[in-house]
Short mmCIF file of C-alpha atoms and ligand atoms in Angstrom, two decimals:
data_model
loop_
_atom_site.label_atom_id
_atom_site.label_comp_id
_atom_site.label_asym_id
_atom_site.label_seq_id
_atom_site.Cartn_x
_atom_site.Cartn_y
_atom_site.Cartn_z
CA UNK R 29 -22.39 -18.20 -27.09
CA UNK R 30 -19.23 -18.42 -24.96
CA UNK R 31 -19.77 -16.58 -21.66
CA UNK R 32 -17.70 -13.42 -21.36
CA UNK R 33 -14.67 -13.72 -19.08
CA UNK R 34 -14.64 -11.36 -16.13
CA UNK R 35 -12.13 -10.52 -13.40
CA UNK R 36 -12.90 -12.49 -10.21
CA UNK R 37 -15.23 -10.76 -7.73
CA UNK R 38 -13.40 -8.31 -5.46
CA UNK R 39 -10.42 -7.83 -7.80
CA UNK R 40 -9.72 -4.89 -10.07
CA UNK R 41 -7.44 -4.10 -12.96
CA UNK R 42 -5.03 -1.20 -12.67
CA UNK R 43 -4.79 0.61 -16.00
CA UNK R 44 -1.67 2.66 -16.80
CA UNK R 45 -3.00 5.86 -15.23
CA UNK R 46 -3.72 4.11 -11.90
CA UNK R 47 -0.67 1.85 -12.07
CA UNK R 48 1.46 4.99 -12.44
CA UNK R 49 -0.13 6.48 -9.32
CA UNK R 50 0.57 3.29 -7.36
CA UNK R 51 4.16 3.25 -8.65
CA UNK R 52 4.61 6.91 -7.65
CA UNK R 53 3.33 6.17 -4.11
CA UNK R 54 5.71 3.20 -3.89
CA UNK R 55 8.57 5.43 -5.06
CA UNK R 56 7.83 7.85 -2.20
CA UNK R 57 7.75 4.87 0.21
CA UNK R 58 11.11 3.67 -1.08
CA UNK R 59 12.62 7.14 -0.64
CA UNK R 60 11.15 7.93 2.81
CA UNK R 61 11.56 4.47 4.35
CA UNK R 62 14.94 3.94 2.64
CA UNK R 63 16.01 7.30 4.07
CA UNK R 64 15.38 5.90 7.57
CA UNK R 65 17.49 2.81 6.92
CA UNK R 66 14.67 0.42 5.97
CA UNK R 67 15.45 -2.11 3.23
CA UNK R 68 12.85 -3.65 0.97
CA UNK R 69 11.84 -7.29 1.43
CA UNK R 70 9.65 -9.35 -0.92
CA UNK R 71 8.22 -12.53 0.52
CA UNK R 72 6.15 -15.20 -1.29
CA UNK R 73 2.52 -14.48 -2.10
CA UNK R 74 1.53 -17.83 -0.61
CA UNK R 75 2.75 -19.49 2.57
CA UNK R 76 1.87 -22.58 4.58
CA UNK R 77 -1.60 -22.21 6.10
CA UNK R 78 -0.19 -23.02 9.53
CA UNK R 79 1.85 -19.79 9.50
CA UNK R 80 -1.26 -17.60 9.53
CA UNK R 81 -3.13 -19.81 12.01
CA UNK R 82 -0.20 -19.48 14.44
CA UNK R 83 0.38 -15.72 13.98
CA UNK R 84 -2.81 -13.91 12.95
CA UNK R 85 -4.77 -16.30 15.19
CA UNK R 86 -7.30 -19.14 14.77
CA UNK R 87 -10.24 -17.16 16.15
CA UNK R 88 -9.73 -14.01 14.05
CA UNK R 89 -12.10 -13.29 11.15
CA UNK R 90 -9.10 -13.33 8.82
CA UNK R 91 -8.10 -16.94 9.59
CA UNK R 92 -11.56 -18.17 10.40
CA UNK R 93 -13.39 -17.08 7.26
CA UNK R 94 -11.33 -14.88 4.94
CA UNK R 95 -8.39 -16.95 3.78
CA UNK R 96 -7.84 -18.35 0.30
CA UNK R 97 -6.64 -21.80 1.34
CA UNK R 98 -5.98 -24.67 -1.04
CA UNK R 99 -4.07 -27.95 -1.13
CA UNK R 100 -1.23 -28.08 -3.65
CA UNK R 101 -0.69 -31.15 -5.83
CA UNK R 102 1.15 -32.91 -3.01
CA UNK R 103 -1.66 -32.18 -0.55
CA UNK R 104 0.18 -29.43 1.42
CA UNK R 105 -2.18 -26.77 2.74
CA UNK R 106 -1.20 -23.36 1.35
CA UNK R 107 -2.80 -19.93 1.76
CA UNK R 108 -2.60 -16.76 -0.29
CA UNK R 109 -1.19 -14.30 2.24
CA UNK R 110 -3.91 -12.20 3.91
CA UNK R 111 -1.21 -9.90 5.34
CA UNK R 112 2.57 -9.62 5.22
CA UNK R 113 3.85 -9.43 8.81
CA UNK R 114 3.68 -13.20 9.31
CA UNK R 115 5.66 -13.81 6.10
CA UNK R 116 8.35 -11.30 7.07
CA UNK R 117 8.76 -12.91 10.51
CA UNK R 118 8.82 -16.38 8.96
CA UNK R 119 11.54 -15.26 6.52
CA UNK R 120 13.66 -13.79 9.33
CA UNK R 121 13.30 -16.83 11.58
CA UNK R 122 14.22 -19.06 8.65
CA UNK R 123 17.28 -16.95 7.84
CA UNK R 124 18.47 -17.01 11.46
CA UNK R 125 17.36 -13.83 13.15
CA UNK R 126 19.82 -14.34 16.01
CA UNK R 127 22.78 -13.83 13.64
CA UNK R 128 21.56 -10.57 12.10
CA UNK R 129 22.73 -7.18 13.38
CA UNK R 130 19.91 -5.40 15.21
CA UNK R 131 17.73 -3.54 14.84
CA UNK R 132 16.33 -5.00 11.65
CA UNK R 133 14.46 -2.46 9.52
CA UNK R 134 12.33 -3.71 6.59
CA UNK R 135 9.52 -2.47 4.35
CA UNK R 136 7.43 -4.14 1.65
CA UNK R 137 4.74 -3.52 -0.94
CA UNK R 138 2.56 -6.12 -2.54
CA UNK R 139 -0.82 -7.80 -3.01
CA UNK R 140 -2.69 -9.45 -0.14
CA UNK R 141 -5.80 -11.62 -0.32
CA UNK R 142 -8.88 -11.79 1.91
CA UNK R 143 -12.23 -13.37 1.10
CA UNK R 144 -14.34 -10.42 2.25
CA UNK R 145 -17.65 -9.05 1.00
CA UNK R 146 -16.44 -6.54 -1.61
CA UNK R 147 -17.59 -2.92 -1.39
CA UNK R 148 -16.01 0.49 -2.04
CA UNK R 149 -12.50 0.33 -0.56
CA UNK R 150 -12.78 -3.36 0.35
CA UNK R 151 -11.40 -5.90 -2.07
CA UNK R 152 -10.49 -9.57 -2.17
CA UNK R 153 -7.14 -8.73 -3.71
CA UNK R 154 -5.71 -5.48 -2.35
CA UNK R 155 -2.25 -4.00 -1.95
CA UNK R 156 -0.39 -3.08 1.19
CA UNK R 157 2.72 -1.05 1.87
CA UNK R 158 4.16 -2.03 5.23
CA UNK R 159 7.05 -1.54 7.59
CA UNK R 160 8.49 -3.80 10.30
CA UNK R 161 11.11 -2.83 12.90
CA UNK R 162 12.56 -5.73 14.92
CA UNK R 163 14.78 -5.68 17.97
CA UNK R 164 13.70 -2.44 19.67
CA UNK R 165 11.65 -2.89 22.85
CA UNK R 166 11.41 0.75 23.91
CA UNK R 167 8.72 3.24 22.93
CA UNK R 168 11.37 4.97 20.80
CA UNK R 169 10.86 2.12 18.29
CA UNK R 170 7.11 2.78 18.09
CA UNK R 171 7.82 6.52 17.78
CA UNK R 172 10.33 6.01 14.93
CA UNK R 173 7.84 3.93 12.97
CA UNK R 174 4.87 6.26 13.52
CA UNK R 175 6.96 9.40 12.91
CA UNK R 176 8.21 7.94 9.62
CA UNK R 177 4.65 7.02 8.66
CA UNK R 178 3.51 10.62 9.12
CA UNK R 179 6.43 11.93 7.07
CA UNK R 180 5.31 9.56 4.30
CA UNK R 181 1.66 10.69 4.53
CA UNK R 182 2.69 14.36 4.48
CA UNK R 183 4.79 13.81 1.35
CA UNK R 184 1.65 12.45 -0.31
CA UNK R 185 -0.36 15.53 0.66
CA UNK R 186 -2.37 13.79 3.42
CA UNK R 187 -1.49 16.43 5.97
CA UNK R 188 -4.77 16.14 7.90
CA UNK R 189 -4.16 12.52 8.97
CA UNK R 190 -4.53 11.77 12.70
CA UNK R 191 -3.46 8.54 14.43
CA UNK R 192 -5.72 6.83 16.97
CA UNK R 193 -3.66 4.88 19.48
CA UNK R 194 -4.33 2.39 22.25
CA UNK R 195 -2.34 0.00 24.43
CA UNK R 196 -3.34 -3.65 24.81
CA UNK R 197 -2.32 -5.41 28.02
CA UNK R 198 0.16 -8.28 27.87
CA UNK R 199 0.49 -11.62 29.66
CA UNK R 200 -1.33 -11.83 33.02
CA UNK R 201 -2.79 -8.33 32.56
CA UNK R 202 -4.32 -9.43 29.27
CA UNK R 203 -5.87 -12.44 30.98
CA UNK R 204 -7.35 -10.15 33.63
CA UNK R 205 -8.72 -7.84 30.92
CA UNK R 206 -10.27 -10.79 29.05
CA UNK R 207 -11.93 -11.99 32.27
CA UNK R 208 -13.33 -8.53 33.01
CA UNK R 209 -14.62 -8.23 29.45
CA UNK R 210 -16.31 -11.64 29.73
CA UNK R 211 -17.88 -10.69 33.07
CA UNK R 212 -19.23 -7.51 31.50
CA UNK R 213 -20.71 -9.20 28.43
CA UNK R 214 -21.96 -12.54 29.85
CA UNK R 215 -25.12 -11.21 31.56
CA UNK R 216 -26.23 -9.86 28.15
CA UNK R 217 -24.94 -12.81 26.13
CA UNK R 218 -28.39 -13.96 25.01
CA UNK R 219 -28.61 -10.81 22.89
CA UNK R 220 -25.48 -11.84 20.95
CA UNK R 221 -25.41 -13.87 17.74
CA UNK R 222 -23.93 -17.37 17.69
CA UNK R 223 -20.57 -16.22 16.38
CA UNK R 224 -20.17 -13.50 19.00
CA UNK R 225 -21.09 -15.95 21.76
CA UNK R 226 -18.29 -18.18 20.51
CA UNK R 227 -15.92 -15.20 20.56
CA UNK R 228 -17.00 -14.43 24.13
CA UNK R 229 -15.88 -17.84 25.30
CA UNK R 230 -12.83 -18.42 23.09
CA UNK R 231 -11.23 -14.98 22.71
CA UNK R 232 -13.30 -12.12 24.12
CA UNK R 233 -11.00 -9.41 22.64
CA UNK R 234 -12.29 -10.47 19.24
CA UNK R 235 -15.76 -9.21 20.22
CA UNK R 236 -14.46 -5.76 19.27
CA UNK R 237 -14.29 -6.98 15.63
CA UNK R 238 -18.04 -7.68 15.61
CA UNK R 239 -20.09 -5.73 13.11
CA UNK R 240 -23.37 -6.53 14.93
CA UNK R 241 -24.84 -3.25 16.30
CA UNK R 242 -26.15 -5.08 19.37
CA UNK R 243 -22.66 -6.36 20.23
CA UNK R 244 -21.26 -2.87 19.70
CA UNK R 245 -23.85 -1.43 22.05
CA UNK R 246 -22.98 -3.97 24.76
CA UNK R 247 -19.29 -3.13 24.35
CA UNK R 248 -19.88 0.60 24.85
CA UNK R 249 -19.76 0.24 28.61
CA UNK R 250 -17.04 -2.43 28.56
CA UNK R 251 -13.89 -2.19 30.70
CA UNK R 252 -11.13 -0.13 29.07
CA UNK R 253 -7.82 -1.73 28.06
CA UNK R 254 -5.87 1.17 29.55
CA UNK R 255 -7.19 0.37 33.06
CA UNK R 256 -5.59 -3.08 32.91
CA UNK R 257 -2.02 -2.17 32.01
CA UNK R 258 0.74 -3.27 34.36
CA UNK R 259 3.26 -0.68 35.43
CA UNK R 260 5.80 -1.35 32.68
CA UNK R 261 3.13 -1.27 29.95
CA UNK R 262 1.68 1.96 31.31
CA UNK R 263 5.16 3.53 31.34
CA UNK R 264 5.68 2.39 27.72
CA UNK R 265 2.40 3.97 26.68
CA UNK R 266 3.08 7.25 28.49
CA UNK R 267 6.57 7.43 26.97
CA UNK R 268 5.18 6.85 23.47
CA UNK R 269 2.65 9.66 23.91
CA UNK R 270 5.43 11.98 25.08
CA UNK R 271 7.63 11.08 22.09
CA UNK R 272 4.79 11.49 19.60
CA UNK R 273 3.88 14.89 21.03
CA UNK R 274 7.45 16.15 20.84
CA UNK R 275 7.69 14.85 17.23
CA UNK R 276 4.42 16.72 16.51
CA UNK R 277 2.62 13.58 15.36
CA UNK R 278 -1.14 14.26 15.64
CA UNK R 279 -2.87 11.52 17.66
CA UNK R 280 -5.85 10.76 19.87
CA UNK R 281 -6.43 7.83 22.23
CA UNK R 282 -9.26 5.32 21.96
CA UNK R 283 -9.92 2.27 24.12
CA UNK R 284 -11.94 0.59 21.38
CA UNK R 285 -9.01 0.08 18.98
CA UNK R 286 -7.95 -3.52 19.56
CA UNK R 287 -7.26 -4.50 15.90
CA UNK R 288 -8.47 -7.70 14.26
CA UNK R 289 -5.26 -9.70 14.61
CA UNK R 290 -4.10 -11.67 17.67
CA UNK R 291 -0.36 -10.97 17.63
CA UNK R 292 -0.55 -7.42 19.01
CA UNK R 293 0.87 -6.54 22.43
CA UNK R 294 0.92 -3.00 23.91
CA UNK R 295 0.83 -0.29 21.24
CA UNK R 296 -1.82 -0.46 18.50
CA UNK R 297 -2.75 2.35 16.14
CA UNK R 298 -4.88 3.17 13.12
CA UNK R 299 -5.27 6.09 10.75
CA UNK R 300 -8.62 6.74 9.06
CA UNK R 301 -9.48 9.24 6.36
CA UNK R 302 -12.58 11.37 6.27
CA UNK R 303 -12.31 11.33 2.49
CA UNK R 304 -13.27 7.63 2.37
CA UNK R 305 -16.64 6.00 3.03
CA UNK R 306 -17.35 3.17 5.46
CA UNK R 307 -14.03 1.46 4.80
CA UNK R 308 -12.07 4.45 6.03
CA UNK R 309 -9.10 2.78 7.77
CA UNK R 310 -6.12 3.68 5.60
CA UNK R 311 -3.71 1.76 7.77
CA UNK R 312 -3.20 -0.16 10.96
CA UNK R 313 -0.30 -1.38 13.00
CA UNK R 314 1.22 -1.95 16.37
CA UNK R 315 3.70 -3.80 18.51
CA UNK R 316 3.93 -7.61 18.43
CA UNK R 317 6.62 -8.52 20.96
CA UNK R 318 5.65 -12.19 21.29
CA UNK R 319 5.28 -13.18 17.62
CA UNK R 320 8.89 -13.95 16.68
CA UNK R 321 9.24 -16.38 19.58
CA UNK R 322 5.82 -17.90 18.83
CA UNK R 323 7.07 -18.71 15.32
CA UNK R 324 10.23 -20.38 16.60
CA UNK R 325 12.70 -17.47 16.69
CA UNK R 326 14.55 -15.91 19.62
CA UNK R 327 12.45 -13.51 21.73
CA UNK R 328 12.47 -10.30 19.69
CA UNK R 329 10.38 -7.20 20.27
CA UNK R 330 8.86 -5.79 17.09
CA UNK R 331 6.58 -3.05 15.81
CA UNK R 332 5.16 -2.17 12.39
CA UNK R 333 2.20 -1.11 10.30
CA UNK R 334 0.60 -1.76 6.93
CA UNK R 335 -1.12 0.79 4.74
CA UNK R 336 -4.00 -0.23 2.46
CA UNK R 337 -2.49 1.13 -0.73
CA UNK R 338 -5.78 1.06 -2.70
CA UNK R 339 -7.49 3.12 0.01
CA UNK R 340 -4.51 5.44 0.30
CA UNK R 341 -4.54 6.19 -3.43
CA UNK R 342 -8.32 6.77 -3.30
CA UNK R 343 -7.92 9.24 -0.42
CA UNK R 344 -5.16 11.22 -2.11
CA UNK R 345 -6.25 14.36 -3.87
CA UNK R 346 -2.82 15.40 -5.16
CA UNK R 347 -1.64 13.74 -8.36
CA UNK R 348 1.74 12.36 -7.41
CA UNK R 349 2.56 11.19 -10.89
CA UNK R 350 5.36 13.36 -12.24
CA UNK R 351 4.16 15.27 -15.31
CA UNK R 352 6.13 14.31 -18.39
CA UNK R 353 6.89 15.86 -21.74
CA UNK R 354 5.66 13.98 -24.75
CA UNK R 355 7.45 13.89 -28.07
CA UNK R 356 5.15 12.55 -30.74
CA UNK R 357 7.35 11.49 -33.62
CA UNK R 358 5.48 11.54 -36.94
CA UNK R 359 7.04 9.92 -40.00
CA UNK R 360 4.92 11.43 -42.76
CA UNK R 361 5.05 8.20 -44.78
CA UNK R 362 6.30 4.62 -44.29
CA UNK R 363 9.48 5.63 -46.18
CA UNK R 364 10.51 7.66 -43.12
CA UNK R 365 9.95 4.87 -40.55
CA UNK R 366 13.60 3.92 -40.25
CA UNK R 367 14.72 7.55 -39.91
CA UNK R 368 11.94 8.18 -37.34
CA UNK R 369 12.84 5.18 -35.17
CA UNK R 370 16.48 6.38 -35.08
CA UNK R 371 15.50 9.96 -34.14
CA UNK R 372 13.07 8.68 -31.47
CA UNK R 373 15.88 6.70 -29.82
CA UNK R 374 18.13 9.76 -29.83
CA UNK R 375 15.45 11.86 -28.12
CA UNK R 376 15.00 9.13 -25.50
CA UNK R 377 18.72 9.26 -24.78
CA UNK R 378 18.73 13.06 -24.37
CA UNK R 379 15.44 13.41 -22.48
CA UNK R 380 15.44 10.43 -20.16
CA UNK R 381 12.13 11.09 -18.41
CA UNK R 382 10.19 12.13 -21.51
CA UNK R 383 7.63 9.95 -23.23
CA UNK R 384 8.63 9.43 -26.86
CA UNK R 385 5.91 7.84 -28.97
CA UNK R 386 6.22 7.08 -32.67
CA UNK R 387 3.15 7.32 -34.89
CA UNK R 388 3.27 3.92 -36.55
CA UNK R 389 0.17 4.45 -38.67
CA UNK R 390 2.07 5.93 -41.62
CA UNK R 391 -1.09 7.89 -42.43
CA UNK R 392 0.61 11.22 -42.96
CA UNK R 393 1.15 14.50 -41.16
CA UNK R 394 -2.48 15.64 -40.68
CA UNK R 395 -3.61 12.40 -39.02
CA UNK R 396 -0.39 12.30 -36.98
CA UNK R 397 -0.89 15.83 -35.63
CA UNK R 398 -4.53 15.08 -34.81
CA UNK R 399 -3.44 12.03 -32.80
CA UNK R 400 -0.76 14.10 -30.97
CA UNK R 401 -3.40 16.69 -29.97
CA UNK R 402 -5.64 13.88 -28.76
CA UNK R 403 -2.86 12.57 -26.48
CA UNK R 404 -2.52 16.03 -24.90
CA UNK R 405 -6.19 16.18 -23.97
CA UNK R 406 -6.51 12.50 -23.06
CA UNK R 407 -7.89 11.91 -19.57
CA UNK R 408 -8.55 8.20 -20.11
CA UNK R 409 -7.30 5.35 -17.96
CA UNK R 410 -4.73 4.65 -20.58
CA UNK R 411 -3.19 8.14 -20.58
CA UNK R 412 0.19 9.34 -19.35
CA UNK R 413 0.24 12.52 -17.29
CA UNK R 414 1.50 14.73 -20.08
CA UNK R 415 2.28 18.43 -19.72
CA UNK R 416 3.83 19.55 -23.01
CA UNK R 417 3.46 17.87 -26.35
CA UNK R 418 5.85 18.38 -29.18
CA UNK R 419 5.33 16.86 -32.58
CA UNK R 420 8.57 15.81 -34.27
CA UNK R 421 7.77 15.91 -37.95
CA UNK R 422 9.94 13.78 -40.21
CA UNK R 423 9.27 13.90 -43.95
CA UNK R 424 11.43 13.20 -46.96
CA UNK R 425 13.08 16.64 -46.69
CA UNK R 426 14.18 16.06 -43.10
CA UNK R 427 15.41 12.55 -43.97
CA UNK R 428 17.45 13.81 -46.93
CA UNK R 429 18.92 16.81 -45.05
CA UNK R 430 19.39 14.92 -41.77
CA UNK R 431 17.28 17.48 -39.90
CA UNK R 432 14.25 17.43 -37.63
CA UNK R 433 11.20 19.70 -37.46
CA UNK R 434 9.77 20.21 -33.97
CA UNK R 435 6.35 21.78 -33.38
CA UNK R 436 5.16 22.80 -29.92
CA UNK R 437 1.45 21.97 -29.93
CA UNK R 438 0.60 24.53 -27.24
CA UNK R 439 2.37 27.59 -28.76
CA UNK R 440 2.11 26.26 -32.34
CA UNK R 441 5.72 27.36 -32.85
CA UNK R 442 7.73 25.25 -35.22
CA UNK R 443 11.45 25.09 -35.98
CA UNK R 444 13.80 22.92 -38.00
CA UNK R 445 17.37 22.18 -37.02
CA UNK R 446 20.09 19.62 -37.74
CA UNK R 447 19.55 16.24 -36.12
CA UNK R 448 23.02 16.42 -34.52
CA UNK R 449 21.84 19.45 -32.48
CA UNK R 450 19.20 17.34 -30.65
CA UNK R 451 21.36 16.73 -27.52
CA UNK R 452 22.16 20.44 -27.16
CA UNK R 453 18.56 21.52 -27.80
CA UNK R 454 17.12 19.03 -25.30
CA UNK R 455 19.88 18.96 -22.68
CA UNK R 456 18.61 19.67 -19.16
CA UNK R 457 15.33 21.05 -20.41
CA UNK R 458 13.23 17.93 -20.68
CA UNK R 459 11.82 15.64 -18.07
P1 HAM H 508 -4.70 -4.81 8.89
O1 HAM H 508 -5.36 -3.76 9.72
O2 HAM H 508 -5.37 -6.12 8.81
O3 HAM H 508 -3.21 -4.98 9.44
O4 HAM H 508 -4.52 -4.23 7.43
C1 HAM H 508 -3.87 -2.98 7.22
C2 HAM H 508 -4.63 -2.15 6.20
O5 HAM H 508 -4.83 -2.90 5.00
C3 HAM H 508 -6.03 -1.74 6.60
O6 HAM H 508 -6.01 -0.60 7.45
C4 HAM H 508 -6.66 -1.42 5.26
O7 HAM H 508 -6.32 -0.11 4.83
C5 HAM H 508 -6.00 -2.42 4.33
N1 HAM H 508 -6.94 -3.52 4.07
C6 HAM H 508 -7.22 -4.58 4.85
N2 HAM H 508 -8.15 -5.38 4.27
C7 HAM H 508 -8.47 -4.79 3.08
C8 HAM H 508 -9.36 -5.12 2.01
N3 HAM H 508 -10.10 -6.22 2.04
N4 HAM H 508 -9.42 -4.28 0.94
C9 HAM H 508 -8.66 -3.16 0.91
N5 HAM H 508 -7.79 -2.80 1.87
C10 HAM H 508 -7.70 -3.60 2.96
C11 HAM H 508 -2.28 -5.82 8.89
O8 HAM H 508 -2.40 -6.39 7.85
C12 HAM H 508 -1.00 -5.93 9.71
N6 HAM H 508 -0.09 -6.89 9.05
C13 HAM H 508 -0.34 -4.58 9.87
C14 HAM H 508 0.93 -4.63 10.67
C15 HAM H 508 2.20 -4.65 10.20
N7 HAM H 508 1.02 -4.72 11.99
C16 HAM H 508 2.30 -4.79 12.34
N8 HAM H 508 3.04 -4.76 11.26
#
């Protein structure tokens, strides 16, 4: 027997019901971010492997063990993007960032790929919605991005979200922090696994990504990032906190948020949801002032975030899909098909947001009405979010008289009227 084909491990299909929820979330993103002057960018799903090694960082888990990397037919090393910030920066540098008016405000939505151990909320193909603001060095840039993020979350009904923020030292201060971290961990290094010992020597900040409970215990008493900030960084952090408070963005501080990507400088933040299980980080972001220059562009401060769209949709309790009216057009025999298809198109023109389905079975009125009632009660993955269902019954009498008979399935009320009255009857009333 031929083995059954299955979706690859860590991927999942989005059926219409879920796809509609994702589309509705993306529509809110487009409206909220667009309303702040952010334009949408779509970058390639795969990029040169070198891009991620140089931005996300060689010693991060993402680059080290989670990338889908493959040679193309000409032997070039390509990688399915594990995140989108690197691609956005690459696109801007390639376009000539120095010639663009600043600041540059962009957002994106799309699939990302990481070879992780799948579990609830953690996939190998997942979707992100992200934002990047380039060319603003002051804390006002961070505050714009985080304030906009909270407006977006509120619109989706996630009004209990709280940001956790931290500030990661830059330059010489970062070196000093890394040294202090090493000094703290080294005396207990024999209790660490091989990988964490490597992290300790190569990039001690990455120890915070360790999932080993022993490593976590050692880090509990570790030096705090905030004690290593130089004066300018400390002022940036204090200013951000002041701006967030006056914008009424709920936040707390935590020294253990360092994020699993190397490009961050100064501000980093995350938002978790109590509604999710172990994989509860809905989003993460921060400032990356050195990345544009590292990828060959002019020095450009930048800040952004990316939301895990799959986790966001799982955490949402409100159904953001707009409810729609359904017209179920029933030709009572195949003789009425042509009339029915014409009437269905007219209804679509009058009621732009309505769902207009034609019963193509030709099995008569009784079966047609039964199917319409089924659609109303349908909670399956395939279902629309339908609020009112009207059956549009088209038999030989309607075809001959050029009329339509409309039956409201909830009230059971039925009326017949001339087909030419459809626009007037439906105008402004239907979604
Ligand atoms: P990140 O923290 O690696 O940051 O990912 C952001 C979010 O993507 C996470 O908080 C999580 O919700 C979601 N996510 C990550 N991995 C998975 C997975 N395997 N399955 C499901 N969801 C996942 C970034 O990617 C940065 N580019 C964010 C950023 C933008 N920083 C500045 N600008």
